[in-house]
Amino acid sequence: MISSISSFLLVALTIQSHFTTAVGTNDQVNADIDYGTFQNPSAHVRPRFRYWPNDASVNLTQVQDDVKEAGRVGAGGVELLGYYFYGNVQLFPGNYDRLQSDWSVYGFGSPAWKELQDTVLSTAQDEGLVVDLALGANQGAGVPAPYDSDGLLWDLTSFEVAVPVGERFNDILPGWGTGALVSASTALVLNTSTTSDGGTNTKLSEKSLADITHLVDGKGRVNLKFLSTPHGVEYRVFAYYQVHKHYAEVQAQDSVVIDVPQSPIETYEQNGSWVVDHFSALGAQTVIDFWEGHLLDDSTKKLIKQVGNYVWEDSQEFYFFENTFWTPKMSATFLKNRGYSVNKYVPLLINTLTTSKTASLYVLDNADGGESYVLGLSPDCKLRPLLVYGQVINFDQLTELNRLYLQTLSNWANRALGVQFSSQVGYNLPMDMMANIPYVNGPETETLAFFGSIDGYRQFAGAANLAGKRIISSESGAEFGRVYTQTIADILWNFKRSVAGSINQFIIHGLPYSGDYGNTTWPGFTSFDYTFSDMHGRHQPGWDFYSDFIGWTSRTQWFAQTGVPKMDVAFYIKSVDYRSYSNKYNSSDLVKAGYSYEYLSPDNFALPEAYVLKGIFAPKRQAFKALVVGPDQAMTGLGVAKLFQYALGGLPIVFYGGFPSKFEGIKSLALVLSRATLASLKLFPNVHITRSGQGLADVLASINVAPRTGVSSNGTWYTYWREDSLADYIYVYNDAAEDIPYGPGISMGHITFESTGIPYTYDAWTGDITPIVAYEQTKSHTTVYLELAPDQTTIIAFRRSGSRPFSVRKLPASTLGSASFSSSVSIFSAAGDDTQVTLSNGTDVKLPAVPSRPFVLSNWSLTVESWTSPSDPYDLGPVATRTNLSTITNIDELVPWHSISASLTNVSGRGYYTTHFQWPPSNTPTADAKSSIHGAFIDLGPIYHTVRVTINGHVLPPLDINWAHGDITKYLAKGSNAVEVVVSTPLGNSLRVIWDSIKTAGKTAGSQVLEPPAVHDYGLVAPVKIVPFREHKLA
């Protein structure tokens, strides 16, 4: 209820020191920064919100308040990204966002934007927070620049003309004058076919390909005579010109629809933003020059050095209108690295970026249709000889040129600003993602593009961990179709899977500017046309309780950023196309057995820590115990040479499912040597070749490669191991994806850890660190028994020093909790028969039965605080109109609100549940039995969104929403005990009835998403139980 919420708000707030120091430029594990403690991680370690002011016209006082709000609920800071209607690029005809301010005055990079940026930085300084700065608006891929700047994105435009077989072409090249000529070539067309999707494939004779660029005179004329042949249809003369793509990152205001007058565009700074060339240092320098000239003065640089964390760029998604990624130095770089010209192969590259199934493509009549040339890994490539023939890094061209761009920005961020550079590297584009990940300070992935795939995250993380990166970040929480309906359980599902895949920092998507904006109604500015989740902030009923889940996230990130990650198995994978994702290892046998694994490109073998010592690969990094190579993997010169070195060092190498036969980028003598080197690996006793279909976990076990965490459970448990000089830390995640947070039920089992330190549990919800009471230990391993709810996690640590508390080998099934001391242990047992426990010295101790059984609370009263639009829906100052609905009493079965009363179907807000119970419980049979009951737990089961519980006015610590139970013993009173449970909801149900009238910049939600959100289950939906226990003290 409104009147009683203040006590809950006090608990909801996370106390942070209003002082922070810059993170600096050291991007390596164990960097000397302020991590804080597990109980209270520093701002550097905590998650941040992506903060969206739509443009620089917004109220700066409200901007300050938004940043403060992020810190108030426990975030470490914000990532400042000017949204600018996501660039207002016309992907969907007729759907432009209407400008609500004068973008000639309030555009990205304007003095007004700089003032907004400086306001965010100074507020963060005052509040002890950190800030990431997007390099540009929308996705940070471009900045304002002169229209024909050579630092902007390039494309190839193509022209061709057909010439009959045996005829002559003596004319100006088609398209002459369009731009600088890149290549002219000819080829014989063998046939043309139509695909099932309506596309066209034109097959060319590989032998007929000819480069005629050198024959073109200064006026574009070329004179050619084509031979007669009985096998061809016609010849084609191709001409390709390098042109500026003029790919808008933010549309200029004269290209879109406006609701307010716009000042004349008089300078390039007022003419929108343009995607820069991402395949050259000049493209990066274009960004740098704009920042240095418009956004950085001495005071701003000082602020950035004090509270700045990253300069950042989003994933590279500028391919919708692009034919072929190009850059002026592409041809020269190709010739330098390959030893031959790309000119005659350019026809194969055209339209390969398109997502259209009706595109026209050229293919060859060779075995792979010319695919090897498209991928940039030509079988005609010549290796440049070095001291060792295989010591060549054979990069595909886009990957290498994109690296120059990334490195230039990294160097600038480090040297000029004293911060680091973060980027979503490589995916969405035809490049070797893994090859370039090491070349940014903070590589970032995302939950949306990776679809929550743990295997996908491991593909991204392997190279970063091998490079020693302290942070592997994720843009987290975006889900299609979940705006205003996403729950905290949904968000944490993404987070938990990400950590299992080696991700250790989350940027929460997102926090929109919460103040008034033109033609925008409550609940506020909504990005992405109401399609992608979510709009976090003060207009959400759960906002005041976010500190619970952000506290969990902060402590989990503290663990995941501590020390060095360790893995069992590395998979070799070579791919130069990450425009889509798939699991590379699809069997569950490795996970079921407890093995952890990551993926590496052979390009990563050039990293300094990619060596073998005493049979361990990357001993100072992941310390892989084995390397696995699939039969379909492409061998490179460097890859083969390194495999030979690793085998010599004693590393177990498994060629899983057969021996690879595909070689990329190697020709003639080098190819012969590579084949011979690869074949010689069969002679090593530590190299193993398996048959297809053989279980990899069984193979590894048979060659004595054991997991660090041997798992035996009735569920699917993922483990993630990190270690430092003080302890080994292991995260355990119970993957139960169905019906989150309910899933298939409690999972039980045990894990045998390759550690013998003193075991502790680190509770990321509360910050409590407690000794583990029950475990079995040998000279080399420790076995711990666990019980995990669906989607639940735990963190276990093995400390290397300290006193070892009293322990037992295994706890009875009825155990609710335990406490360990130097010479004794307490076990809290729920109802059950006599049982026994075995102490660590082997002694069996009988535990008497507990007479009082759990009981379900009933006779609930519910008051719903409904959150609806203010009377003036355009006034976004209030969080909402908050109305206490009539209290519903005598609720015995907890069901969703819409099942309690039809009047609650379209209601969102907060629910206040109250009831009472008697203590000691009335079902305890005798006075003696009552005296044997020492305390109780409350068990609410799973919670969808947020929950707060008070017993007799005492607020419980945060509860794990996947299994919300806690010890209430110290709050119990003899006689009647009051229980109050407060839950919150997303806004989806309440927005259903106003879906067609809520607006962002004049667009209604119903015009963008035709159907309103479905009705979701809100409130408590599982029985709430009180579970009495008896404390057994053993010594």
PDB file of C-alpha atoms in Angstrom, residues 760-846:
ATOM      1  CA  TYR A 760      32.406 -21.885   1.423  1.00  0.00           C
ATOM      2  CA  THR A 761      29.127 -20.802  -0.148  1.00  0.00           C
ATOM      3  CA  TYR A 762      28.972 -17.243  -1.529  1.00  0.00           C
ATOM      4  CA  ASP A 763      25.319 -16.114  -1.558  1.00  0.00           C
ATOM      5  CA  ALA A 764      24.990 -13.551  -4.340  1.00  0.00           C
ATOM      6  CA  TRP A 765      21.520 -12.492  -3.175  1.00  0.00           C
ATOM      7  CA  THR A 766      22.531 -11.499   0.339  1.00  0.00           C
ATOM      8  CA  GLY A 767      26.318 -11.217   0.241  1.00  0.00           C
ATOM      9  CA  ASP A 768      26.637 -13.833   2.988  1.00  0.00           C
ATOM     10  CA  ILE A 769      29.718 -16.049   2.946  1.00  0.00           C
ATOM     11  CA  THR A 770      29.228 -19.216   4.978  1.00  0.00           C
ATOM     12  CA  PRO A 771      31.282 -22.383   5.494  1.00  0.00           C
ATOM     13  CA  ILE A 772      29.953 -25.487   3.797  1.00  0.00           C
ATOM     14  CA  VAL A 773      29.067 -27.980   6.505  1.00  0.00           C
ATOM     15  CA  ALA A 774      28.805 -31.190   4.502  1.00  0.00           C
ATOM     16  CA  TYR A 775      31.471 -32.425   2.118  1.00  0.00           C
ATOM     17  CA  GLU A 776      33.828 -35.301   1.497  1.00  0.00           C
ATOM     18  CA  GLN A 777      37.466 -34.646   0.763  1.00  0.00           C
ATOM     19  CA  THR A 778      40.412 -36.625  -0.526  1.00  0.00           C
ATOM     20  CA  LYS A 779      43.992 -35.525  -1.103  1.00  0.00           C
ATOM     21  CA  SER A 780      43.028 -34.087  -4.502  1.00  0.00           C
ATOM     22  CA  HIS A 781      39.260 -33.550  -4.649  1.00  0.00           C
ATOM     23  CA  THR A 782      36.241 -32.358  -2.675  1.00  0.00           C
ATOM     24  CA  THR A 783      32.689 -33.622  -3.185  1.00  0.00           C
ATOM     25  CA  VAL A 784      29.779 -31.353  -2.288  1.00  0.00           C
ATOM     26  CA  TYR A 785      26.093 -32.284  -2.421  1.00  0.00           C
ATOM     27  CA  LEU A 786      23.729 -29.682  -3.889  1.00  0.00           C
ATOM     28  CA  GLU A 787      20.030 -29.060  -4.360  1.00  0.00           C
ATOM     29  CA  LEU A 788      19.060 -26.450  -6.945  1.00  0.00           C
ATOM     30  CA  ALA A 789      15.726 -25.078  -8.102  1.00  0.00           C
ATOM     31  CA  PRO A 790      15.105 -24.519 -11.818  1.00  0.00           C
ATOM     32  CA  ASP A 791      17.353 -21.755 -13.152  1.00  0.00           C
ATOM     33  CA  GLN A 792      19.005 -21.360  -9.754  1.00  0.00           C
ATOM     34  CA  THR A 793      22.699 -20.709  -9.242  1.00  0.00           C
ATOM     35  CA  THR A 794      25.195 -20.962  -6.442  1.00  0.00           C
ATOM     36  CA  ILE A 795      28.831 -19.959  -5.983  1.00  0.00           C
ATOM     37  CA  ILE A 796      31.222 -22.242  -4.142  1.00  0.00           C
ATOM     38  CA  ALA A 797      34.727 -21.195  -3.131  1.00  0.00           C
ATOM     39  CA  PHE A 798      37.650 -23.236  -1.844  1.00  0.00           C
ATOM     40  CA  ARG A 799      39.912 -20.996   0.206  1.00  0.00           C
ATOM     41  CA  ARG A 800      43.591 -21.861   0.284  1.00  0.00           C
ATOM     42  CA  SER A 801      44.179 -20.875   3.912  1.00  0.00           C
ATOM     43  CA  GLY A 802      42.359 -20.370   7.192  1.00  0.00           C
ATOM     44  CA  SER A 803      40.972 -22.512   9.969  1.00  0.00           C
ATOM     45  CA  ARG A 804      38.917 -25.480   8.860  1.00  0.00           C
ATOM     46  CA  PRO A 805      35.475 -25.539  10.530  1.00  0.00           C
ATOM     47  CA  PHE A 806      33.847 -28.677  11.858  1.00  0.00           C
ATOM     48  CA  SER A 807      32.099 -30.645   9.089  1.00  0.00           C
ATOM     49  CA  VAL A 808      30.071 -33.713   8.199  1.00  0.00           C
ATOM     50  CA  ARG A 809      30.175 -35.874   5.103  1.00  0.00           C
ATOM     51  CA  LYS A 810      26.565 -35.547   3.958  1.00  0.00           C
ATOM     52  CA  LEU A 811      23.439 -33.894   5.285  1.00  0.00           C
ATOM     53  CA  PRO A 812      20.080 -35.649   5.671  1.00  0.00           C
ATOM     54  CA  ALA A 813      17.460 -34.979   3.008  1.00  0.00           C
ATOM     55  CA  SER A 814      15.338 -33.090   5.555  1.00  0.00           C
ATOM     56  CA  THR A 815      18.026 -30.450   6.150  1.00  0.00           C
ATOM     57  CA  LEU A 816      16.936 -26.850   5.679  1.00  0.00           C
ATOM     58  CA  GLY A 817      20.183 -25.211   6.619  1.00  0.00           C
ATOM     59  CA  SER A 818      23.297 -25.525   8.700  1.00  0.00           C
ATOM     60  CA  ALA A 819      25.989 -23.579  10.495  1.00  0.00           C
ATOM     61  CA  SER A 820      29.587 -24.572  11.070  1.00  0.00           C
ATOM     62  CA  PHE A 821      31.961 -23.563  13.840  1.00  0.00           C
ATOM     63  CA  SER A 822      35.533 -24.473  14.730  1.00  0.00           C
ATOM     64  CA  SER A 823      34.549 -27.432  16.914  1.00  0.00           C
ATOM     65  CA  SER A 824      30.848 -27.998  16.239  1.00  0.00           C
ATOM     66  CA  VAL A 825      28.132 -27.882  13.636  1.00  0.00           C
ATOM     67  CA  SER A 826      24.422 -27.120  13.762  1.00  0.00           C
ATOM     68  CA  ILE A 827      21.989 -28.842  11.425  1.00  0.00           C
ATOM     69  CA  PHE A 828      18.495 -27.452  10.964  1.00  0.00           C
ATOM     70  CA  SER A 829      16.163 -30.333  10.161  1.00  0.00           C
ATOM     71  CA  ALA A 830      12.586 -30.136   8.969  1.00  0.00           C
ATOM     72  CA  ALA A 831       9.887 -32.663   9.799  1.00  0.00           C
ATOM     73  CA  GLY A 832      10.853 -36.258   9.346  1.00  0.00           C
ATOM     74  CA  ASP A 833      11.689 -39.530  10.998  1.00  0.00           C
ATOM     75  CA  ASP A 834      14.812 -40.377  12.929  1.00  0.00           C
ATOM     76  CA  THR A 835      17.880 -40.147  10.754  1.00  0.00           C
ATOM     77  CA  GLN A 836      21.630 -40.028  11.088  1.00  0.00           C
ATOM     78  CA  VAL A 837      24.594 -38.070   9.871  1.00  0.00           C
ATOM     79  CA  THR A 838      28.206 -39.120   9.398  1.00  0.00           C
ATOM     80  CA  LEU A 839      30.838 -36.798  10.805  1.00  0.00           C
ATOM     81  CA  SER A 840      34.056 -36.057   8.955  1.00  0.00           C
ATOM     82  CA  ASN A 841      35.888 -38.539  11.235  1.00  0.00           C
ATOM     83  CA  GLY A 842      33.532 -41.332  10.183  1.00  0.00           C
ATOM     84  CA  THR A 843      31.380 -41.343  13.325  1.00  0.00           C
ATOM     85  CA  ASP A 844      27.625 -41.831  12.794  1.00  0.00           C
ATOM     86  CA  VAL A 845      25.359 -39.630  14.899  1.00  0.00           C
ATOM     87  CA  LYS A 846      21.613 -40.251  15.212  1.00  0.00           C
TER      88      LYS A 846
END
